[in-house]
Structures are given as structure tokens and as C-alpha cells.
């Protein structure tokens, strides 16, 4: 169905080991407004959408998985050389005790990922407005992560991801207008 190219959508470089920053980035891995929730939301919602916008949710949903991979790469690179003591000081002691340095779907506070993060109403307009809100929340979170980071390499990748959220929100807004026009047309049978 897709062709997998063994490279990230955007290069991820890390200046130094920084488990504290990794703890914050985990929010976009397994948090309510993170990349996993977005990918699952869009790929699930597309089944109740008209064909006119179904492809859009497929495209953006699969791109969100690429973003998830970028976040995972950042977290891995920021923690791979960290000692258990550094992880503990960064607030990742409980994570380390449960998972070592393996990634796990939870937010920055350590709350495990849950399907309650994903919304699907079955009404195309309601779902698309939910998607716009999700993209705007992710954009805001990326900005806050950039504000907390002093790693120019990480910030470069985070800025790329933030801008993709802006593009996705714009595309969903366009889809709302397409659906409003479609719903307002007379149907002939």
C-alpha cells in the first residue's frame, strides 16, 4: 500500500545527551495531543467521511506516523548515552524502572496512552473541527517545547514539525469548506 523509504521525513540531529528534554518530548509521543493520537484519530475517522476528503485524512494520518518516528528518534538520541542517575534526575526514574531506555506510549507526566484521547463522532464537520483543534493543540505544544529547549538541532526538527501542524490545520479547514459546499448541493437520483 505504501513505499517505505528508510529515512526520516526531516533529519533529526541532537547536540548532546539531554534526558530532561526527552521527558518533555515524550508528550508528543504518547500524549493526548501527540502524534500517535493524531494518526489514529485521522485514520479511524476517514471511514465515515465522504470520498471528497477521505484521502486527505489518509495522507495526514500516515504523515503523523512519520512524525511519531521523528519524535521517537529524538527521544532515543537524547537518552541513549544517559546514565540511570541522569534519567532519575530528569524525572524519568519511573520510566527507566519500567522500560529501561525503551520508548513507551505515555505523556510527559508518565500517564499511559489511552484511546480516550481519540475522538470520532461520525459527523464529518464535527470530526474535521476536532481535527483542526488537535492540530492547533499540537502546534502550541511544539512551540512550548521549542521555548524550553536550548538544543538548536532539536529545535530545527521541532520547528519543522510545528509548521506541518499549521499546514494540516489549513488543509482540514479547506476540507470543512468542501464538505459544507458538498452538503449544500442538490442530490439527483
XYZ file of N, CA and C in Angstrom:
567
model
N 0.811 -1.185 0.000
C 0.000 0.000 0.000
C 0.858 1.255 0.000
N 1.944 1.277 0.781
C 2.849 2.409 0.803
C 4.257 1.925 0.516
N 5.089 2.836 0.112
C 6.511 2.534 -0.062
C 7.235 3.119 1.147
N 8.005 2.305 1.797
C 8.741 2.755 2.972
C 10.157 3.100 2.561
N 10.530 4.341 2.769
C 11.888 4.776 2.491
C 12.596 4.896 3.831
N 13.732 4.255 3.962
C 14.400 4.177 5.260
C 15.152 5.459 5.605
N 14.397 6.540 5.677
C 14.943 7.794 6.177
C 13.789 8.577 6.774
N 14.112 9.448 7.704
C 13.088 10.262 8.345
C 12.572 11.323 7.380
N 11.377 11.799 7.633
C 10.781 12.835 6.797
C 11.622 14.110 6.835
N 12.267 14.360 7.954
C 13.136 15.510 8.142
C 14.277 15.039 9.041
N 15.514 15.460 8.767
C 16.632 14.951 9.579
C 16.531 15.343 11.053
N 16.897 14.423 11.911
C 16.893 14.658 13.357
C 18.333 14.568 13.849
N 18.819 15.717 14.334
C 20.155 15.776 14.924
C 20.009 16.231 16.379
N 20.934 15.785 17.202
C 20.919 16.123 18.623
C 22.303 16.617 18.992
N 22.369 17.750 19.681
C 23.659 18.321 20.055
C 24.317 17.586 21.218
N 23.487 17.137 22.185
C 24.044 16.499 23.380
C 23.000 15.642 24.081
N 23.442 14.777 24.938
C 22.549 13.973 25.774
C 21.745 14.923 26.655
N 20.425 14.732 26.658
C 19.582 15.624 27.455
C 18.291 14.898 27.827
N 18.332 14.022 28.845
C 17.135 13.277 29.224
C 15.993 14.169 29.705
N 16.284 15.340 30.249
C 15.221 16.242 30.703
C 14.387 16.703 29.509
N 15.043 17.079 28.420
C 14.328 17.480 27.210
C 13.570 16.285 26.630
N 14.173 15.110 26.689
C 13.498 13.899 26.200
C 12.198 13.666 26.961
N 12.213 13.911 28.264
C 10.998 13.732 29.072
C 9.878 14.622 28.558
N 10.209 15.844 28.191
C 9.194 16.767 27.670
C 8.716 16.330 26.277
N 9.643 15.880 25.442
C 9.290 15.468 24.080
C 8.357 14.255 24.061
N 8.427 13.446 25.095
C 7.563 12.260 25.173
C 6.088 12.656 25.103
N 5.787 13.889 25.456
C 4.406 14.381 25.345
C 3.882 14.229 23.922
N 4.741 14.472 22.948
C 4.314 14.367 21.550
C 4.376 12.924 21.043
N 4.858 12.039 21.857
C 4.905 10.613 21.506
C 3.630 9.916 21.962
N 3.299 10.057 23.234
C 2.149 9.330 23.763
C 1.131 10.189 24.477
N 1.209 11.499 24.298
C 0.269 12.392 24.958
C -1.028 12.574 24.183
N -1.969 13.218 24.812
C -3.307 13.401 24.229
C -3.272 14.154 22.909
N -2.358 15.095 22.774
C -2.265 15.895 21.558
C -1.047 15.512 20.721
N -0.509 14.340 20.980
C 0.693 13.891 20.300
C 0.429 13.233 18.953
N 1.501 12.774 18.379
C 1.468 12.228 17.017
C 0.721 10.897 16.916
N 0.839 10.035 17.911
C 0.118 8.758 17.866
C -1.386 9.002 17.893
N -1.836 9.857 18.795
C -3.267 10.154 18.884
C -3.779 10.744 17.573
N -3.006 11.627 16.973
C -3.423 12.238 15.708
C -3.526 11.191 14.603
N -2.505 10.372 14.465
C -2.507 9.355 13.404
C -3.706 8.419 13.552
N -3.935 7.941 14.747
C -5.046 7.015 14.969
C -6.396 7.703 14.767
N -6.508 8.941 15.208
C -7.759 9.702 15.047
C -8.107 9.826 13.568
N -7.167 10.282 12.763
C -7.459 10.553 11.357
C -7.704 9.274 10.564
N -6.911 8.262 10.837
C -7.095 7.014 10.084
C -8.390 6.311 10.476
N -8.886 6.553 11.662
C -10.158 5.992 12.090
C -11.342 6.807 11.547
N -11.247 8.108 11.616
C -12.345 8.970 11.192
C -12.629 8.876 9.688
N -11.646 8.557 8.906
C -11.814 8.604 7.449
C -12.905 7.666 6.944
N -13.257 6.657 7.700
C -14.260 5.696 7.230
C -15.656 6.293 7.148
N -15.939 7.314 7.928
C -17.279 7.918 7.900
C -17.294 9.223 7.116
N -16.205 9.532 6.427
C -16.147 10.765 5.647
C -16.452 10.501 4.180
N -17.031 11.477 3.517
C -17.257 11.332 2.073
C -15.926 11.198 1.332
N -15.976 10.551 0.182
C -14.763 10.322 -0.603
C -14.008 11.606 -0.911
N -14.711 12.727 -0.984
C -14.078 14.000 -1.317
C -12.948 14.370 -0.342
N -13.024 13.915 0.903
C -11.990 14.272 1.879
C -11.341 13.053 2.553
N -11.793 11.883 2.216
C -11.234 10.671 2.837
C -9.727 10.557 2.596
N -9.293 10.855 1.384
C -7.868 10.742 1.050
C -7.020 11.698 1.878
N -7.574 12.872 2.178
C -6.847 13.844 2.987
C -6.516 13.265 4.361
N -7.489 12.627 4.998
C -7.232 12.038 6.309
C -6.252 10.878 6.231
N -6.295 10.124 5.146
C -5.325 9.040 4.952
C -3.918 9.620 4.836
N -3.775 10.647 4.016
C -2.457 11.258 3.820
C -1.907 11.858 5.108
N -2.725 12.633 5.798
C -2.242 13.280 7.018
C -2.032 12.251 8.124
N -2.922 11.266 8.222
C -2.762 10.222 9.237
C -1.455 9.466 9.087
N -1.104 9.127 7.856
C 0.158 8.397 7.657
C 1.359 9.317 7.878
N 1.207 10.602 7.556
C 2.303 11.537 7.836
C 2.536 11.664 9.334
N 1.467 11.586 10.112
C 1.619 11.665 11.565
C 2.471 10.510 12.096
N 2.374 9.342 11.461
C 3.256 8.234 11.855
C 4.721 8.572 11.571
N 4.966 9.290 10.480
C 6.339 9.735 10.194
C 6.818 10.709 11.267
N 5.918 11.546 11.746
C 6.267 12.481 12.821
C 6.519 11.729 14.128
N 5.726 10.698 14.374
C 5.932 9.866 15.554
C 7.333 9.254 15.532
N 7.752 8.828 14.359
C 9.089 8.259 14.210
C 10.172 9.308 14.473
N 9.923 10.534 14.061
C 10.891 11.597 14.334
C 11.003 11.869 15.834
N 9.863 11.927 16.518
C 9.879 12.146 17.972
C 10.602 10.993 18.671
N 10.307 9.774 18.257
C 10.978 8.605 18.845
C 12.486 8.703 18.653
N 12.912 9.120 17.487
C 14.345 9.265 17.207
C 14.962 10.320 18.104
N 14.264 11.438 18.290
C 14.781 12.494 19.171
C 14.934 11.983 20.600
N 13.888 11.343 21.105
C 13.924 10.843 22.484
C 15.048 9.826 22.632
N 15.170 8.924 21.671
C 16.231 7.915 21.735
C 17.603 8.581 21.754
N 17.825 9.507 20.841
C 19.136 10.158 20.766
C 19.445 10.992 22.009
N 18.416 11.579 22.603
C 18.640 12.388 23.796
C 18.923 11.550 25.039
N 18.531 10.276 25.025
C 18.693 9.431 26.218
C 19.677 8.284 26.055
N 20.115 7.983 24.858
C 20.898 6.757 24.644
C 22.195 6.712 25.454
N 22.801 7.849 25.723
C 24.043 7.865 26.496
C 23.843 8.285 27.950
N 22.598 8.436 28.365
C 22.314 8.875 29.734
C 22.529 7.737 30.725
N 23.017 8.096 31.877
C 23.175 7.123 32.957
C 21.837 6.991 33.689
N 21.650 5.913 34.434
C 20.425 5.816 35.241
C 20.247 7.013 36.179
N 21.345 7.524 36.720
C 21.259 8.685 37.606
C 20.766 9.922 36.853
N 21.256 10.130 35.635
C 20.793 11.271 34.834
C 19.299 11.133 34.496
N 18.879 9.933 34.198
C 17.462 9.706 33.904
C 16.610 10.005 35.129
N 17.092 9.562 36.291
C 16.366 9.813 37.543
C 16.285 11.315 37.818
N 17.397 12.036 37.645
C 17.414 13.485 37.865
C 16.478 14.212 36.906
N 16.287 13.665 35.700
C 15.419 14.284 34.700
C 13.947 13.963 34.923
N 13.649 13.151 35.927
C 12.267 12.774 36.187
C 11.831 11.545 35.418
N 12.796 10.799 34.891
C 12.495 9.579 34.138
C 12.857 8.311 34.911
N 13.003 8.433 36.216
C 13.361 7.264 37.024
C 12.321 6.157 36.948
N 11.047 6.516 37.056
C 9.982 5.509 36.989
C 9.929 4.876 35.601
N 10.122 5.691 34.583
C 10.141 5.161 33.216
C 11.287 4.151 33.070
N 12.468 4.534 33.555
C 13.631 3.658 33.465
C 13.395 2.353 34.223
N 12.771 2.458 35.391
C 12.494 1.256 36.185
C 11.564 0.300 35.452
N 10.603 0.835 34.708
C 9.643 0.000 33.978
C 10.111 -0.420 32.591
N 10.868 0.456 31.909
C 11.134 0.230 30.481
C 12.592 0.358 30.074
N 13.505 0.580 31.030
C 14.886 0.877 30.684
C 14.846 2.120 29.799
N 15.549 2.126 28.671
C 15.532 3.291 27.781
C 14.581 3.097 26.604
N 13.792 2.043 26.652
C 12.822 1.808 25.574
C 11.731 2.868 25.619
N 11.246 3.224 24.454
C 10.130 4.160 24.409
C 8.856 3.448 24.820
N 7.967 4.212 25.419
C 6.672 3.689 25.824
C 5.662 4.809 25.612
N 4.467 4.440 25.179
C 3.458 5.453 24.888
C 2.849 5.994 26.174
N 3.394 7.122 26.621
C 2.841 7.875 27.743
C 3.170 9.334 27.527
N 2.552 10.188 28.310
C 2.820 11.615 28.154
C 3.996 12.034 29.028
N 4.292 13.320 29.037
C 5.442 13.819 29.798
C 5.296 13.593 31.292
N 4.063 13.477 31.774
C 3.830 13.223 33.203
C 3.854 11.739 33.533
N 4.011 10.889 32.515
C 4.067 9.446 32.745
C 2.728 8.738 32.656
N 1.665 9.456 32.286
C 0.335 8.844 32.159
C 0.278 8.052 30.857
N -0.047 6.758 30.925
C -0.047 5.932 29.715
C -1.060 6.406 28.668
N -0.729 6.177 27.420
C -1.624 6.497 26.316
C -2.941 5.752 26.498
N -4.025 6.406 26.106
C -5.343 5.806 26.202
C -6.159 6.166 24.969
N -7.043 5.274 24.589
C -7.901 5.531 23.437
C -8.867 6.674 23.682
N -9.025 7.100 24.918
C -9.913 8.238 25.184
C -9.361 9.529 24.586
N -8.101 9.535 24.172
C -7.529 10.699 23.502
C -8.097 10.870 22.094
N -8.657 9.816 21.545
C -9.083 9.798 20.155
C -10.584 10.051 20.080
N -10.976 10.980 19.254
C -12.387 11.312 19.111
C -12.860 10.970 17.704
N -14.023 10.413 17.599
C -14.670 10.144 16.312
C -16.167 10.236 16.551
N -16.791 11.247 15.958
C -18.215 11.477 16.170
C -19.062 10.866 15.066
N -18.485 10.696 13.886
C -19.260 10.179 12.767
C -19.909 11.269 11.949
N -19.857 12.478 12.416
C -20.340 13.632 11.672
C -19.113 14.292 11.038
N -19.055 14.353 9.712
C -17.842 14.852 9.050
C -17.400 16.241 9.498
N -18.348 17.155 9.641
C -17.983 18.523 10.038
C -17.463 18.531 11.476
N -18.148 17.843 12.385
C -17.698 17.789 13.784
C -16.310 17.158 13.876
N -16.103 16.073 13.134
C -14.794 15.408 13.175
C -13.690 16.300 12.623
N -13.965 17.022 11.552
C -12.939 17.899 10.986
C -12.621 19.067 11.918
N -13.620 19.586 12.619
C -13.325 20.639 13.597
C -12.496 20.069 14.754
N -12.763 18.838 15.139
C -11.935 18.155 16.146
C -10.494 18.047 15.651
N -10.343 17.746 14.375
C -9.005 17.598 13.794
C -8.263 18.927 13.733
N -8.986 20.002 13.398
C -8.371 21.333 13.399
C -7.878 21.663 14.807
N -8.710 21.402 15.795
C -8.320 21.668 17.188
C -7.109 20.827 17.582
N -7.083 19.568 17.171
C -5.953 18.695 17.501
C -4.658 19.243 16.909
N -4.717 19.703 15.675
C -3.523 20.252 15.028
C -3.068 21.537 15.708
N -4.011 22.374 16.093
C -3.650 23.622 16.769
C -3.048 23.346 18.149
N -3.575 22.346 18.854
C -3.006 21.989 20.160
C -1.599 21.428 19.994
N -1.381 20.612 18.967
C -0.050 20.070 18.714
C 0.919 21.189 18.341
N 0.456 22.147 17.528
C 1.301 23.285 17.158
C 1.728 24.053 18.410
N 0.786 24.299 19.304
C 1.099 25.017 20.543
C 2.106 24.235 21.379
N 1.911 22.930 21.485
C 2.844 22.103 22.263
C 4.239 22.149 21.657
N 4.333 22.073 20.337
C 5.660 22.169 19.704
C 6.305 23.516 20.014
N 5.533 24.581 20.025
C 6.102 25.894 20.355
C 6.622 25.898 21.781
N 5.858 25.330 22.701
C 6.308 25.294 24.092
C 7.568 24.443 24.245
N 7.657 23.345 23.493
C 8.870 22.521 23.533
C 10.069 23.303 23.002
N 9.871 24.042 21.928
C 10.945 24.882 21.379
C 11.369 25.908 22.420
N 10.390 26.504 23.105
C 10.697 27.511 24.120
C 11.512 26.929 25.279
N 11.328 25.638 25.575
C 12.053 25.009 26.690
C 13.401 24.437 26.277
N 13.634 24.294 24.990
C 14.848 23.642 24.512
C 15.951 24.650 24.221
N 17.174 24.246 24.563
C 18.325 25.065 24.190
C 19.200 24.326 23.163
N 18.646 23.284 22.551
C 19.369 22.499 21.560
C 18.961 22.970 20.160
N 19.847 23.684 19.451
C 19.475 24.215 18.136
C 19.141 23.122 17.117
N 19.770 21.973 17.239
C 19.478 20.878 16.312
C 18.075 20.317 16.539
N 17.730 20.087 17.796
C 16.381 19.615 18.126
C 15.358 20.672 17.724
N 15.651 21.925 18.005
C 14.715 22.996 17.664
C 14.446 23.059 16.168
N 15.442 22.761 15.367
C 15.260 22.749 13.919
C 14.186 21.725 13.534
N 14.292 20.518 14.052
C 13.302 19.476 13.752
C 11.939 19.816 14.355
N 11.935 20.382 15.567
C 10.668 20.762 16.195
C 9.962 21.867 15.400
N 10.723 22.782 14.848
C 10.121 23.840 14.021
C 9.501 23.243 12.757
N 10.178 22.259 12.177
C 9.602 21.573 11.017
C 8.266 20.943 11.398
N 8.237 20.226 12.518
C 7.005 19.563 12.958
C 5.914 20.578 13.280
N 6.283 21.679 13.922
C 5.302 22.729 14.227
C 4.668 23.261 12.939
N 5.470 23.489 11.929
C 4.941 24.015 10.670
C 4.060 23.007 9.947
N 4.341 21.731 10.091
C 3.479 20.714 9.484
C 2.108 20.724 10.147
N 2.062 21.002 11.454
C 0.779 21.104 12.154
C -0.042 22.260 11.581
N 0.628 23.361 11.277
C -0.053 24.514 10.681
C -0.648 24.131 9.327
N 0.147 23.450 8.510
C -0.330 23.017 7.189
C -1.508 22.065 7.323
N -1.422 21.114 8.245
C -2.524 20.167 8.437
C -3.808 20.886 8.861
N -3.699 21.839 9.774
C -4.881 22.589 10.207
C -5.493 23.338 9.021
N -4.639 23.904 8.180
C -5.153 24.608 6.994
C -5.879 23.652 6.057
N -5.314 22.495 5.856
C -5.943 21.512 4.969
C -7.282 21.047 5.524
N -7.367 20.859 6.843
C -8.636 20.469 7.449
C -9.665 21.589 7.325
N -9.233 22.836 7.449
C -10.156 23.967 7.266
C -10.705 23.973 5.835
N -9.820 23.714 4.862
C -10.259 23.626 3.469
C -11.268 22.493 3.289
N -11.022 21.375 3.955
C -11.923 20.224 3.851
C -13.302 20.552 4.420
N -13.351 21.330 5.507
C -14.639 21.744 6.071
C -15.429 22.522 5.023
N -14.771 23.431 4.351
C -15.458 24.240 3.339
C -15.917 23.375 2.165
N -15.113 22.413 1.758
C -15.506 21.488 0.691
C -16.747 20.710 1.101
N -16.761 20.222 2.339
C -17.913 19.444 2.809
C -19.170 20.310 2.960
N -19.002 21.532 3.421
C -20.164 22.425 3.532
C -20.767 22.654 2.149
N -19.930 22.871 1.166
C -20.412 23.064 -0.206
C -21.074 21.794 -0.729
N -20.452 20.670 -0.459
C -20.979 19.372 -0.900
C -22.344 19.093 -0.260
N -22.457 19.367 1.030
C -23.720 19.118 1.738
C -24.835 20.047 1.268
N -24.453 21.230 0.768
C -25.447 22.180 0.311
C -25.924 21.951 -1.123
N -25.284 21.032 -1.842
C -25.685 20.754 -3.233
C -26.917 19.865 -3.272
N -27.721 20.094 -4.299
C -28.866 19.221 -4.508
C -28.368 17.871 -4.992
N -28.995 16.847 -4.495
C -28.635 15.474 -4.900
C -29.687 14.975 -5.880
N -29.237 14.472 -6.993
C -30.153 13.928 -8.009
C -29.986 12.425 -8.060
N -31.070 11.702 -8.048
C -31.013 10.240 -8.067
C -31.750 9.713 -9.272
